[in-house]
Amino acid sequence: MEILRVENLTKTYGRGEAKVRALDNVSFTVNKGEFVAIIGPSGSGKSTLLHILGGVDRPTSGKVFLEGTDIYQLDETKLAIFR
């Protein structure tokens, strides 16, 4: 059973030539009972990914589904409860 699905997640900071892509088209699923580790070098987007998965920051594009619900389609009250 799928509990988390991330589709084409992108997070961009800045504009123009100062634009930085912290996440670039990230997709994965996590099924019930699986353990996941987020690893990588400094600056690779680990914290950005966790902030987006936790509802603290919004992606530039892409979707995050928790038990089939797109968390960024929730209204602000429900998103706050989710957090």
Steps between C-alpha positions, in 0.01 A plus 500: 500500500640836393511759780710773336537589132707790369456596135732726301590715801698815419600785729668808356637796695593837353445644153681542173868414512483469881248215468591185695314169475508336840287211369474404135217269391514262800260204498472202736254292702512360851289197583367398839771329704792643303779697663652794313821696551561840342875531446726721291767767518446845645287712268341207318141586602441264794355765732299655217347160424413438865347848536279437197401151618408647839284775352730777625608620154321478165655351188548711188338212312406140557275318744522329837238236579454363850272196503364615162434863600696781333604697810536822301135483393394518867370834626724687745313372807532135396863551398571648846339195663711274278817678613 
